[in-house]
Amino acid sequence: MTQQSDPSARKGNSAGCWLTTIISAFVALVLVVVALFLPPFNLYDVLVGSNYTTISLQGDAVPSADGRFTLAAATDVDGDFGVQVSQVDLASFESGSGAAGEWIPAVRNAVPYYLALQSSVYSVDTVGDAPDSTFLSLRTPNNIPNTDLLDMYGWYGDATVGEWRFIPSQPSENRLETVVEDVPSYIAIFQVAPDVPEVVVSYDVATALDPEVARVATVVAPGGLQPRVDGTVSGSLAAGSDANGDYRWMPIIRNFNDPRSVDAETVSTIISNPAVRAAHINQLTMTTNNNGFDGLMIDYRGLPAEQRDNFTAFISELASSLQAQGRVLGVVVPAANNVDGLWETGAYDWRALGSVVDLFEVQLGINPQFYTANDNQLVEAMLGWAVGAVDRTKILLNVSALSVRDIAGNLTPIGYDEALAGLGSVRVEADNISETGTIEPGTTIRATLDGREAIGSYDEALNSPYLDYVDEDGNTTARIWVTTGSALRFRMNWTERLALGGVGFDDLLGDGVADGVVQAIGEYSAQIPTPITMAEWALRWRIVDANGEVVQTETTALDADLEITLEAPDGNYAINPAVILNERNTEQESVRTGAEVALFSATSTPTPRPTATPTPVPTMTPTVAPVVATNPPVIANTGGQVTTNANPLGAGVILSGFEYGGHVTSTSSQRAITAMQSAGMTWMKIQVRHNFGADPSGAIASIQNGQAAGFRVLIGTVGNKTELGNNTDAYIQDFARWIGGIAAGGADAIEVWNEPNIDREWPTGQISGQAYVNLLAPASNAIRSANPGTFIILGAAAPTGAEAAFPGQVVNDNTWLSQVASAGGMAYVDCIGVHYNEGIVPPTATGGDIRDNYYTRYLPTMVNVYTGLSQGKPLCFTELGYVTSEGYPPLPTFFDWGSGNTLAEQSAWLAQAAAYLSQQGNVRMMIVWNVDFTLYAGDPQGGYAIIRPDGSCPACSALSSAR
């Protein structure tokens, strides 16, 4: 019986046959392709002919036809790699001719305007698997006189769409050589022309943007913002800049308030954790967009070398985020270090960072000699390498605008007037004194500066004037490099010489910048040539009468005395000197303290006294008011000669709007009351402590005792940090109840807490301006409700820069105060509390502290920093004192910095501090720390006391005389 076939089965069998045929054909094709790779066949020969050269091992090279370009494998190749190199000469490229000319117009038109082609353009085609890195070598043109401006550039993209990018390379025997990961389509050498330079002005919260400086800046970078360990950003911007200025507005984010105390740990924590790093980048991007910034500058200093990859990743990701929003990113890096002939950059990978940022600012340091045209000096040597690592049009040189003091190789930036302070003040001598003790008309007068001997000179190699202070043997003890406009322009000219992107300044808004510096920067920015001329030193002596009229002017050499016969009517005169530095036909003048001369015949009637010129006190803002001598000149018989000097206390304490007092052990202490009354004090301060449930009656009794003695009473409140930390909300409520009771008891002023920026007074790990404001607000409201007449003072921070060394235990006082301001704290107080108790120099000094030049060392810089953060509130110095061990054993180790202070200095400096602060216009109160404490142990309170162990009070007399 014949079996019937199933139609569906036949259909399936037919499909299976076709599938089998297709598979067989595919396998055959694969075998053919594989065979092409086996000897003696070569895929590249088969597909594209023999124009491709196959390279597979490290060192395999492909030269161009003219031999001026070479491509080689820098690592072994996994598989075959084919390279074809062709070239278009310079003339053909410029004209668009040549066999391969179809790609030329688009590529040629995309050349940036500041680049000029200097070589043939080499085209590189590749097939196969490229090595991980490739070596490129291009011979520099023979007819270029200045090869310092030559760079290698590559075209990245296709024949119509792409861009020319800088390729980092280093010179080697008339060639530029490099190793790259991605081989560009076209490669050439270009000469870079200087462009309009950038001028980046960075400044901190202690200053504000000056309109004159703003006019010369192309980028303004206010400081005040810092990273926090959770990736957020805290702080408030320095004042003066805005989105509508004629500059790019790019705030600078820093991991420090003072560059001597950087917080590398916080940044390391952020960038080493991808999640926190991403949060930080998101925070920075949002901050930029929400505030209308044009971009950001990042200045994260002191990072350890092991954070190199993390910092590169952070900057790369931040650049991508900002640039996607049309924003600009700049980075600040330290200078590279040459170690055994190799330039090392630690955590800062110049090549990687330079490839992604828009501005690359290099901190060069303050040594003027770095700028000497010598390949052994930092600037020339480092920049020769740097322009091969980073696109030179992005590089900014961070240059100091201040003068520099060099003592045995220790360099310190200083202001112009401070640089000349060592010359001293005027001393006047004369012969033939009359019986009345005055100088008679026609008498020869000799005037000299009583400071250190100095020799003014000029360094032609640096185009910089300098001043050498010398000892009795003529040995130089200190050199002052004076940064004038011409000296600064010489340093900035390095950027024009090497076609760099521009310059950056951190200290242009600081005090002490010489006249002509800002003008020189403006000329540099406008590319106006500035003649470099020698500077000449001189002394200018002006004789001024009682009406302020100049009756005679004389000029001498810097190291010469003035000797004149004063031919003038009877009267009082002042001899006012000034140091003159003549440069570019412009005289910069630094005024010295003048001296008074009484010129009278025996029968003449004295006339009003003239004003001897005060010693300028270098400060930031506000400017110190002039000191006017009010007492008669001191005339001392010196055996036929007369020496006169202006009143050292100047105008004394100006009491209008300013009052002073002292911190006492008890407001009922008759010993303290007597001393304070003799000193002319009107305020009495006492500290009281709050514990949970405290009764304000004890503080009220102290108020009544002090007021009964005729003083206004300031209650300084101290809290219990343990109770605050354990039960914060309840403690704050109880503290407000207690402090309100003190106000109701008649307190004239209350300082809310004591030094809340250190963990001696505030819970560890909880220190912040916001946390303090959380306590301040209810306390202030309670005071206002109980007694609207009570003056409320913000709790003074401990002056410190130790935040980086003690994270969680300390917040720098300026950082903490900035946080208070950002949290709205200034609205709750009438005055900003300040503590100054570490002085070892006179109260008007802004330099000379042997420890360092941190701003808390000097009273003027404390005033300036706090003024900049106070949002218009006045300052109240609720502790101001100078420690001395006279009458006691040596100071304990922690206070041995004050071992050189004498009792005479303590007395004079307290009086001078009162005079100085009273003249500022924004200081309401000064409380001397302290009046009558006797404890002398680890905390040598007795060393600060103005009542000394023998019962004397020299400071009382000094303060009384200063009124």
PDB file of N, CA, C and O in Angstrom, residues 365-423:
ATOM      1  N   GLY A 365      54.166  82.368  43.445  1.00  0.00           N
ATOM      2  CA  GLY A 365      54.876  82.832  44.624  1.00  0.00           C
ATOM      3  C   GLY A 365      55.219  84.304  44.498  1.00  0.00           C
ATOM      4  O   GLY A 365      54.950  84.948  43.483  1.00  0.00           O
ATOM      5  N   ILE A 366      55.851  84.854  45.537  1.00  0.00           N
ATOM      6  CA  ILE A 366      56.035  86.301  45.600  1.00  0.00           C
ATOM      7  C   ILE A 366      57.463  86.752  45.342  1.00  0.00           C
ATOM      8  O   ILE A 366      57.733  87.954  45.351  1.00  0.00           O
ATOM      9  N   ASN A 367      58.385  85.828  45.113  1.00  0.00           N
ATOM     10  CA  ASN A 367      59.791  86.206  44.940  1.00  0.00           C
ATOM     11  C   ASN A 367      59.988  86.926  43.613  1.00  0.00           C
ATOM     12  O   ASN A 367      59.855  86.317  42.543  1.00  0.00           O
ATOM     13  N   PRO A 368      60.339  88.227  43.613  1.00  0.00           N
ATOM     14  CA  PRO A 368      60.532  88.951  42.349  1.00  0.00           C
ATOM     15  C   PRO A 368      61.638  88.355  41.490  1.00  0.00           C
ATOM     16  O   PRO A 368      61.596  88.472  40.257  1.00  0.00           O
ATOM     17  N   GLN A 369      62.629  87.717  42.113  1.00  0.00           N
ATOM     18  CA  GLN A 369      63.752  87.194  41.348  1.00  0.00           C
ATOM     19  C   GLN A 369      63.364  86.003  40.480  1.00  0.00           C
ATOM     20  O   GLN A 369      64.115  85.630  39.571  1.00  0.00           O
ATOM     21  N   PHE A 370      62.203  85.414  40.720  1.00  0.00           N
ATOM     22  CA  PHE A 370      61.710  84.354  39.838  1.00  0.00           C
ATOM     23  C   PHE A 370      61.567  84.845  38.402  1.00  0.00           C
ATOM     24  O   PHE A 370      61.596  84.052  37.465  1.00  0.00           O
ATOM     25  N   TYR A 371      61.369  86.145  38.229  1.00  0.00           N
ATOM     26  CA  TYR A 371      61.059  86.698  36.909  1.00  0.00           C
ATOM     27  C   TYR A 371      62.304  87.105  36.127  1.00  0.00           C
ATOM     28  O   TYR A 371      62.193  87.635  35.028  1.00  0.00           O
ATOM     29  N   THR A 372      63.490  86.866  36.670  1.00  0.00           N
ATOM     30  CA  THR A 372      64.716  87.148  35.934  1.00  0.00           C
ATOM     31  C   THR A 372      64.741  86.311  34.665  1.00  0.00           C
ATOM     32  O   THR A 372      64.395  85.134  34.656  1.00  0.00           O
ATOM     33  N   ALA A 373      65.159  86.952  33.552  1.00  0.00           N
ATOM     34  CA  ALA A 373      65.242  86.238  32.273  1.00  0.00           C
ATOM     35  C   ALA A 373      66.437  85.297  32.299  1.00  0.00           C
ATOM     36  O   ALA A 373      67.538  85.642  31.876  1.00  0.00           O
ATOM     37  N   ASN A 374      66.205  84.108  32.836  1.00  0.00           N
ATOM     38  CA  ASN A 374      67.270  83.138  33.009  1.00  0.00           C
ATOM     39  C   ASN A 374      66.618  81.769  33.142  1.00  0.00           C
ATOM     40  O   ASN A 374      65.708  81.594  33.949  1.00  0.00           O
ATOM     41  N   ASP A 375      67.095  80.800  32.349  1.00  0.00           N
ATOM     42  CA  ASP A 375      66.436  79.495  32.397  1.00  0.00           C
ATOM     43  C   ASP A 375      66.716  78.729  33.680  1.00  0.00           C
ATOM     44  O   ASP A 375      66.232  77.606  33.869  1.00  0.00           O
ATOM     45  N   ASN A 376      67.507  79.344  34.592  1.00  0.00           N
ATOM     46  CA  ASN A 376      67.668  78.766  35.917  1.00  0.00           C
ATOM     47  C   ASN A 376      66.661  79.315  36.915  1.00  0.00           C
ATOM     48  O   ASN A 376      66.604  78.851  38.052  1.00  0.00           O
ATOM     49  N   GLN A 377      65.903  80.333  36.508  1.00  0.00           N
ATOM     50  CA  GLN A 377      64.890  80.923  37.379  1.00  0.00           C
ATOM     51  C   GLN A 377      63.529  80.294  37.095  1.00  0.00           C
ATOM     52  O   GLN A 377      63.258  79.812  35.984  1.00  0.00           O
ATOM     53  N   LEU A 378      62.661  80.330  38.090  1.00  0.00           N
ATOM     54  CA  LEU A 378      61.416  79.568  38.029  1.00  0.00           C
ATOM     55  C   LEU A 378      60.550  79.916  36.837  1.00  0.00           C
ATOM     56  O   LEU A 378      60.093  79.036  36.112  1.00  0.00           O
ATOM     57  N   VAL A 379      60.312  81.208  36.601  1.00  0.00           N
ATOM     58  CA  VAL A 379      59.327  81.582  35.594  1.00  0.00           C
ATOM     59  C   VAL A 379      59.740  81.090  34.210  1.00  0.00           C
ATOM     60  O   VAL A 379      58.973  80.407  33.524  1.00  0.00           O
ATOM     61  N   GLU A 380      60.947  81.442  33.781  1.00  0.00           N
ATOM     62  CA  GLU A 380      61.362  81.037  32.436  1.00  0.00           C
ATOM     63  C   GLU A 380      61.467  79.525  32.314  1.00  0.00           C
ATOM     64  O   GLU A 380      61.016  78.931  31.327  1.00  0.00           O
ATOM     65  N   ALA A 381      62.066  78.884  33.294  1.00  0.00           N
ATOM     66  CA  ALA A 381      62.253  77.435  33.210  1.00  0.00           C
ATOM     67  C   ALA A 381      60.914  76.705  33.229  1.00  0.00           C
ATOM     68  O   ALA A 381      60.668  75.813  32.411  1.00  0.00           O
ATOM     69  N   MET A 382      60.048  77.067  34.171  1.00  0.00           N
ATOM     70  CA  MET A 382      58.789  76.352  34.296  1.00  0.00           C
ATOM     71  C   MET A 382      57.876  76.624  33.107  1.00  0.00           C
ATOM     72  O   MET A 382      57.215  75.715  32.592  1.00  0.00           O
ATOM     73  N   LEU A 383      57.814  77.875  32.659  1.00  0.00           N
ATOM     74  CA  LEU A 383      56.926  78.186  31.551  1.00  0.00           C
ATOM     75  C   LEU A 383      57.377  77.509  30.264  1.00  0.00           C
ATOM     76  O   LEU A 383      56.554  77.165  29.410  1.00  0.00           O
ATOM     77  N   GLY A 384      58.696  77.328  30.103  1.00  0.00           N
ATOM     78  CA  GLY A 384      59.171  76.604  28.929  1.00  0.00           C
ATOM     79  C   GLY A 384      58.598  75.209  28.856  1.00  0.00           C
ATOM     80  O   GLY A 384      58.333  74.677  27.772  1.00  0.00           O
ATOM     81  N   TRP A 385      58.413  74.598  30.028  1.00  0.00           N
ATOM     82  CA  TRP A 385      57.762  73.286  30.072  1.00  0.00           C
ATOM     83  C   TRP A 385      56.243  73.410  30.050  1.00  0.00           C
ATOM     84  O   TRP A 385      55.552  72.621  29.389  1.00  0.00           O
ATOM     85  N   ALA A 386      55.706  74.398  30.736  1.00  0.00           N
ATOM     86  CA  ALA A 386      54.256  74.518  30.912  1.00  0.00           C
ATOM     87  C   ALA A 386      53.527  74.703  29.593  1.00  0.00           C
ATOM     88  O   ALA A 386      52.440  74.147  29.395  1.00  0.00           O
ATOM     89  N   VAL A 387      54.090  75.495  28.673  1.00  0.00           N
ATOM     90  CA  VAL A 387      53.390  75.741  27.408  1.00  0.00           C
ATOM     91  C   VAL A 387      53.344  74.490  26.540  1.00  0.00           C
ATOM     92  O   VAL A 387      52.600  74.453  25.549  1.00  0.00           O
ATOM     93  N   GLY A 388      54.119  73.477  26.903  1.00  0.00           N
ATOM     94  CA  GLY A 388      54.021  72.204  26.217  1.00  0.00           C
ATOM     95  C   GLY A 388      53.081  71.234  26.888  1.00  0.00           C
ATOM     96  O   GLY A 388      52.801  70.172  26.341  1.00  0.00           O
ATOM     97  N   ALA A 389      52.595  71.614  28.078  1.00  0.00           N
ATOM     98  CA  ALA A 389      51.667  70.742  28.807  1.00  0.00           C
ATOM     99  C   ALA A 389      50.240  71.249  28.755  1.00  0.00           C
ATOM    100  O   ALA A 389      49.285  70.465  28.785  1.00  0.00           O
ATOM    101  N   VAL A 390      50.086  72.569  28.695  1.00  0.00           N
ATOM    102  CA  VAL A 390      48.765  73.196  28.729  1.00  0.00           C
ATOM    103  C   VAL A 390      48.677  74.209  27.587  1.00  0.00           C
ATOM    104  O   VAL A 390      49.658  74.911  27.293  1.00  0.00           O
ATOM    105  N   ASP A 391      47.536  74.269  26.956  1.00  0.00           N
ATOM    106  CA  ASP A 391      47.288  75.296  25.939  1.00  0.00           C
ATOM    107  C   ASP A 391      47.662  76.654  26.513  1.00  0.00           C
ATOM    108  O   ASP A 391      47.046  77.136  27.461  1.00  0.00           O
ATOM    109  N   ARG A 392      48.701  77.278  25.945  1.00  0.00           N
ATOM    110  CA  ARG A 392      49.237  78.508  26.521  1.00  0.00           C
ATOM    111  C   ARG A 392      48.208  79.626  26.570  1.00  0.00           C
ATOM    112  O   ARG A 392      48.305  80.517  27.417  1.00  0.00           O
ATOM    113  N   THR A 393      47.216  79.602  25.716  1.00  0.00           N
ATOM    114  CA  THR A 393      46.204  80.662  25.715  1.00  0.00           C
ATOM    115  C   THR A 393      45.281  80.572  26.921  1.00  0.00           C
ATOM    116  O   THR A 393      44.514  81.494  27.189  1.00  0.00           O
ATOM    117  N   LYS A 394      45.358  79.450  27.661  1.00  0.00           N
ATOM    118  CA  LYS A 394      44.568  79.303  28.889  1.00  0.00           C
ATOM    119  C   LYS A 394      45.363  79.677  30.133  1.00  0.00           C
ATOM    120  O   LYS A 394      44.776  79.897  31.193  1.00  0.00           O
ATOM    121  N   ILE A 395      46.704  79.724  30.025  1.00  0.00           N
ATOM    122  CA  ILE A 395      47.545  79.883  31.202  1.00  0.00           C
ATOM    123  C   ILE A 395      47.531  81.321  31.699  1.00  0.00           C
ATOM    124  O   ILE A 395      47.750  82.262  30.940  1.00  0.00           O
ATOM    125  N   LEU A 396      47.274  81.491  32.999  1.00  0.00           N
ATOM    126  CA  LEU A 396      47.340  82.790  33.661  1.00  0.00           C
ATOM    127  C   LEU A 396      48.439  82.732  34.713  1.00  0.00           C
ATOM    128  O   LEU A 396      48.534  81.761  35.465  1.00  0.00           O
ATOM    129  N   LEU A 397      49.254  83.765  34.784  1.00  0.00           N
ATOM    130  CA  LEU A 397      50.277  83.849  35.813  1.00  0.00           C
ATOM    131  C   LEU A 397      49.715  84.623  37.000  1.00  0.00           C
ATOM    132  O   LEU A 397      49.323  85.779  36.850  1.00  0.00           O
ATOM    133  N   ASN A 398      49.673  83.983  38.164  1.00  0.00           N
ATOM    134  CA  ASN A 398      49.233  84.684  39.361  1.00  0.00           C
ATOM    135  C   ASN A 398      50.400  85.514  39.885  1.00  0.00           C
ATOM    136  O   ASN A 398      51.419  84.977  40.299  1.00  0.00           O
ATOM    137  N   VAL A 399      50.244  86.835  39.841  1.00  0.00           N
ATOM    138  CA  VAL A 399      51.314  87.772  40.157  1.00  0.00           C
ATOM    139  C   VAL A 399      50.912  88.568  41.399  1.00  0.00           C
ATOM    140  O   VAL A 399      49.747  88.946  41.547  1.00  0.00           O
ATOM    141  N   SER A 400      51.861  88.834  42.278  1.00  0.00           N
ATOM    142  CA  SER A 400      51.579  89.640  43.464  1.00  0.00           C
ATOM    143  C   SER A 400      51.710  91.118  43.122  1.00  0.00           C
ATOM    144  O   SER A 400      52.640  91.547  42.445  1.00  0.00           O
ATOM    145  N   ALA A 401      50.762  91.917  43.619  1.00  0.00           N
ATOM    146  CA  ALA A 401      50.794  93.358  43.412  1.00  0.00           C
ATOM    147  C   ALA A 401      51.465  94.090  44.560  1.00  0.00           C
ATOM    148  O   ALA A 401      51.620  95.311  44.510  1.00  0.00           O
ATOM    149  N   LEU A 402      51.849  93.360  45.612  1.00  0.00           N
ATOM    150  CA  LEU A 402      52.439  93.988  46.787  1.00  0.00           C
ATOM    151  C   LEU A 402      53.955  93.974  46.710  1.00  0.00           C
ATOM    152  O   LEU A 402      54.555  93.246  45.918  1.00  0.00           O
ATOM    153  N   SER A 403      54.569  94.770  47.559  1.00  0.00           N
ATOM    154  CA  SER A 403      56.011  94.728  47.707  1.00  0.00           C
ATOM    155  C   SER A 403      56.384  93.525  48.563  1.00  0.00           C
ATOM    156  O   SER A 403      55.525  92.865  49.156  1.00  0.00           O
ATOM    157  N   VAL A 404      57.683  93.233  48.622  1.00  0.00           N
ATOM    158  CA  VAL A 404      58.140  92.012  49.295  1.00  0.00           C
ATOM    159  C   VAL A 404      59.320  92.338  50.198  1.00  0.00           C
ATOM    160  O   VAL A 404      60.267  93.008  49.780  1.00  0.00           O
ATOM    161  N   ARG A 405      59.242  91.859  51.428  1.00  0.00           N
ATOM    162  CA  ARG A 405      60.352  91.994  52.369  1.00  0.00           C
ATOM    163  C   ARG A 405      61.106  90.673  52.440  1.00  0.00           C
ATOM    164  O   ARG A 405      60.517  89.619  52.645  1.00  0.00           O
ATOM    165  N   ASP A 406      62.435  90.745  52.248  1.00  0.00           N
ATOM    166  CA  ASP A 406      63.291  89.561  52.263  1.00  0.00           C
ATOM    167  C   ASP A 406      64.275  89.690  53.420  1.00  0.00           C
ATOM    168  O   ASP A 406      65.166  90.543  53.409  1.00  0.00           O
ATOM    169  N   ILE A 407      64.098  88.854  54.440  1.00  0.00           N
ATOM    170  CA  ILE A 407      65.021  88.804  55.572  1.00  0.00           C
ATOM    171  C   ILE A 407      65.605  87.401  55.616  1.00  0.00           C
ATOM    172  O   ILE A 407      64.919  86.437  55.961  1.00  0.00           O
ATOM    173  N   ALA A 408      66.866  87.295  55.226  1.00  0.00           N
ATOM    174  CA  ALA A 408      67.577  86.012  55.232  1.00  0.00           C
ATOM    175  C   ALA A 408      66.809  84.936  54.472  1.00  0.00           C
ATOM    176  O   ALA A 408      66.735  83.784  54.895  1.00  0.00           O
ATOM    177  N   GLY A 409      66.210  85.322  53.343  1.00  0.00           N
ATOM    178  CA  GLY A 409      65.493  84.363  52.519  1.00  0.00           C
ATOM    179  C   GLY A 409      64.051  84.137  52.906  1.00  0.00           C
ATOM    180  O   GLY A 409      63.329  83.428  52.196  1.00  0.00           O
ATOM    181  N   ASN A 410      63.600  84.723  53.994  1.00  0.00           N
ATOM    182  CA  ASN A 410      62.191  84.629  54.394  1.00  0.00           C
ATOM    183  C   ASN A 410      61.438  85.793  53.768  1.00  0.00           C
ATOM    184  O   ASN A 410      61.696  86.955  54.079  1.00  0.00           O
ATOM    185  N   LEU A 411      60.500  85.472  52.884  1.00  0.00           N
ATOM    186  CA  LEU A 411      59.801  86.484  52.106  1.00  0.00           C
ATOM    187  C   LEU A 411      58.415  86.750  52.674  1.00  0.00           C
ATOM    188  O   LEU A 411      57.677  85.811  52.996  1.00  0.00           O
ATOM    189  N   THR A 412      58.063  88.031  52.761  1.00  0.00           N
ATOM    190  CA  THR A 412      56.760  88.431  53.282  1.00  0.00           C
ATOM    191  C   THR A 412      56.192  89.520  52.394  1.00  0.00           C
ATOM    192  O   THR A 412      56.880  90.508  52.118  1.00  0.00           O
ATOM    193  N   PRO A 413      54.935  89.385  51.934  1.00  0.00           N
ATOM    194  CA  PRO A 413      54.329  90.491  51.179  1.00  0.00           C
ATOM    195  C   PRO A 413      53.968  91.639  52.113  1.00  0.00           C
ATOM    196  O   PRO A 413      53.431  91.405  53.199  1.00  0.00           O
ATOM    197  N   ILE A 414      54.269  92.848  51.713  1.00  0.00           N
ATOM    198  CA  ILE A 414      53.986  94.008  52.551  1.00  0.00           C
ATOM    199  C   ILE A 414      53.508  95.161  51.675  1.00  0.00           C
ATOM    200  O   ILE A 414      53.771  95.208  50.481  1.00  0.00           O
ATOM    201  N   GLY A 415      52.813  96.103  52.309  1.00  0.00           N
ATOM    202  CA  GLY A 415      52.365  97.297  51.614  1.00  0.00           C
ATOM    203  C   GLY A 415      53.500  98.276  51.385  1.00  0.00           C
ATOM    204  O   GLY A 415      54.564  98.193  52.010  1.00  0.00           O
ATOM    205  N   TYR A 416      53.260  99.222  50.491  1.00  0.00           N
ATOM    206  CA  TYR A 416      54.306 100.169  50.107  1.00  0.00           C
ATOM    207  C   TYR A 416      54.769 101.002  51.298  1.00  0.00           C
ATOM    208  O   TYR A 416      55.971 101.120  51.555  1.00  0.00           O
ATOM    209  N   ASP A 417      53.838 101.586  52.041  1.00  0.00           N
ATOM    210  CA  ASP A 417      54.234 102.404  53.184  1.00  0.00           C
ATOM    211  C   ASP A 417      54.903 101.562  54.261  1.00  0.00           C
ATOM    212  O   ASP A 417      55.871 101.993  54.900  1.00  0.00           O
ATOM    213  N   GLU A 418      54.396 100.351  54.473  1.00  0.00           N
ATOM    214  CA  GLU A 418      55.005  99.472  55.456  1.00  0.00           C
ATOM    215  C   GLU A 418      56.431  99.109  55.050  1.00  0.00           C
ATOM    216  O   GLU A 418      57.325  98.969  55.897  1.00  0.00           O
ATOM    217  N   ALA A 419      56.673  98.997  53.754  1.00  0.00           N
ATOM    218  CA  ALA A 419      58.008  98.661  53.280  1.00  0.00           C
ATOM    219  C   ALA A 419      59.025  99.720  53.665  1.00  0.00           C
ATOM    220  O   ALA A 419      60.205  99.430  53.860  1.00  0.00           O
ATOM    221  N   LEU A 420      58.560 100.956  53.800  1.00  0.00           N
ATOM    222  CA  LEU A 420      59.460 102.065  54.095  1.00  0.00           C
ATOM    223  C   LEU A 420      59.413 102.489  55.554  1.00  0.00           C
ATOM    224  O   LEU A 420      60.075 103.459  55.942  1.00  0.00           O
ATOM    225  N   ALA A 421      58.640 101.769  56.369  1.00  0.00           N
ATOM    226  CA  ALA A 421      58.449 102.191  57.763  1.00  0.00           C
ATOM    227  C   ALA A 421      59.743 102.175  58.552  1.00  0.00           C
ATOM    228  O   ALA A 421      59.913 102.943  59.508  1.00  0.00           O
ATOM    229  N   GLY A 422      60.671 101.295  58.165  1.00  0.00           N
ATOM    230  CA  GLY A 422      61.910 101.209  58.911  1.00  0.00           C
ATOM    231  C   GLY A 422      62.777 102.449  58.839  1.00  0.00           C
ATOM    232  O   GLY A 422      63.735 102.599  59.618  1.00  0.00           O
ATOM    233  N   LEU A 423      62.470 103.355  57.929  1.00  0.00           N
ATOM    234  CA  LEU A 423      63.241 104.599  57.837  1.00  0.00           C
ATOM    235  C   LEU A 423      63.002 105.497  59.035  1.00  0.00           C
ATOM    236  O   LEU A 423      63.802 106.398  59.322  1.00  0.00           O
TER     237      LEU A 423
END
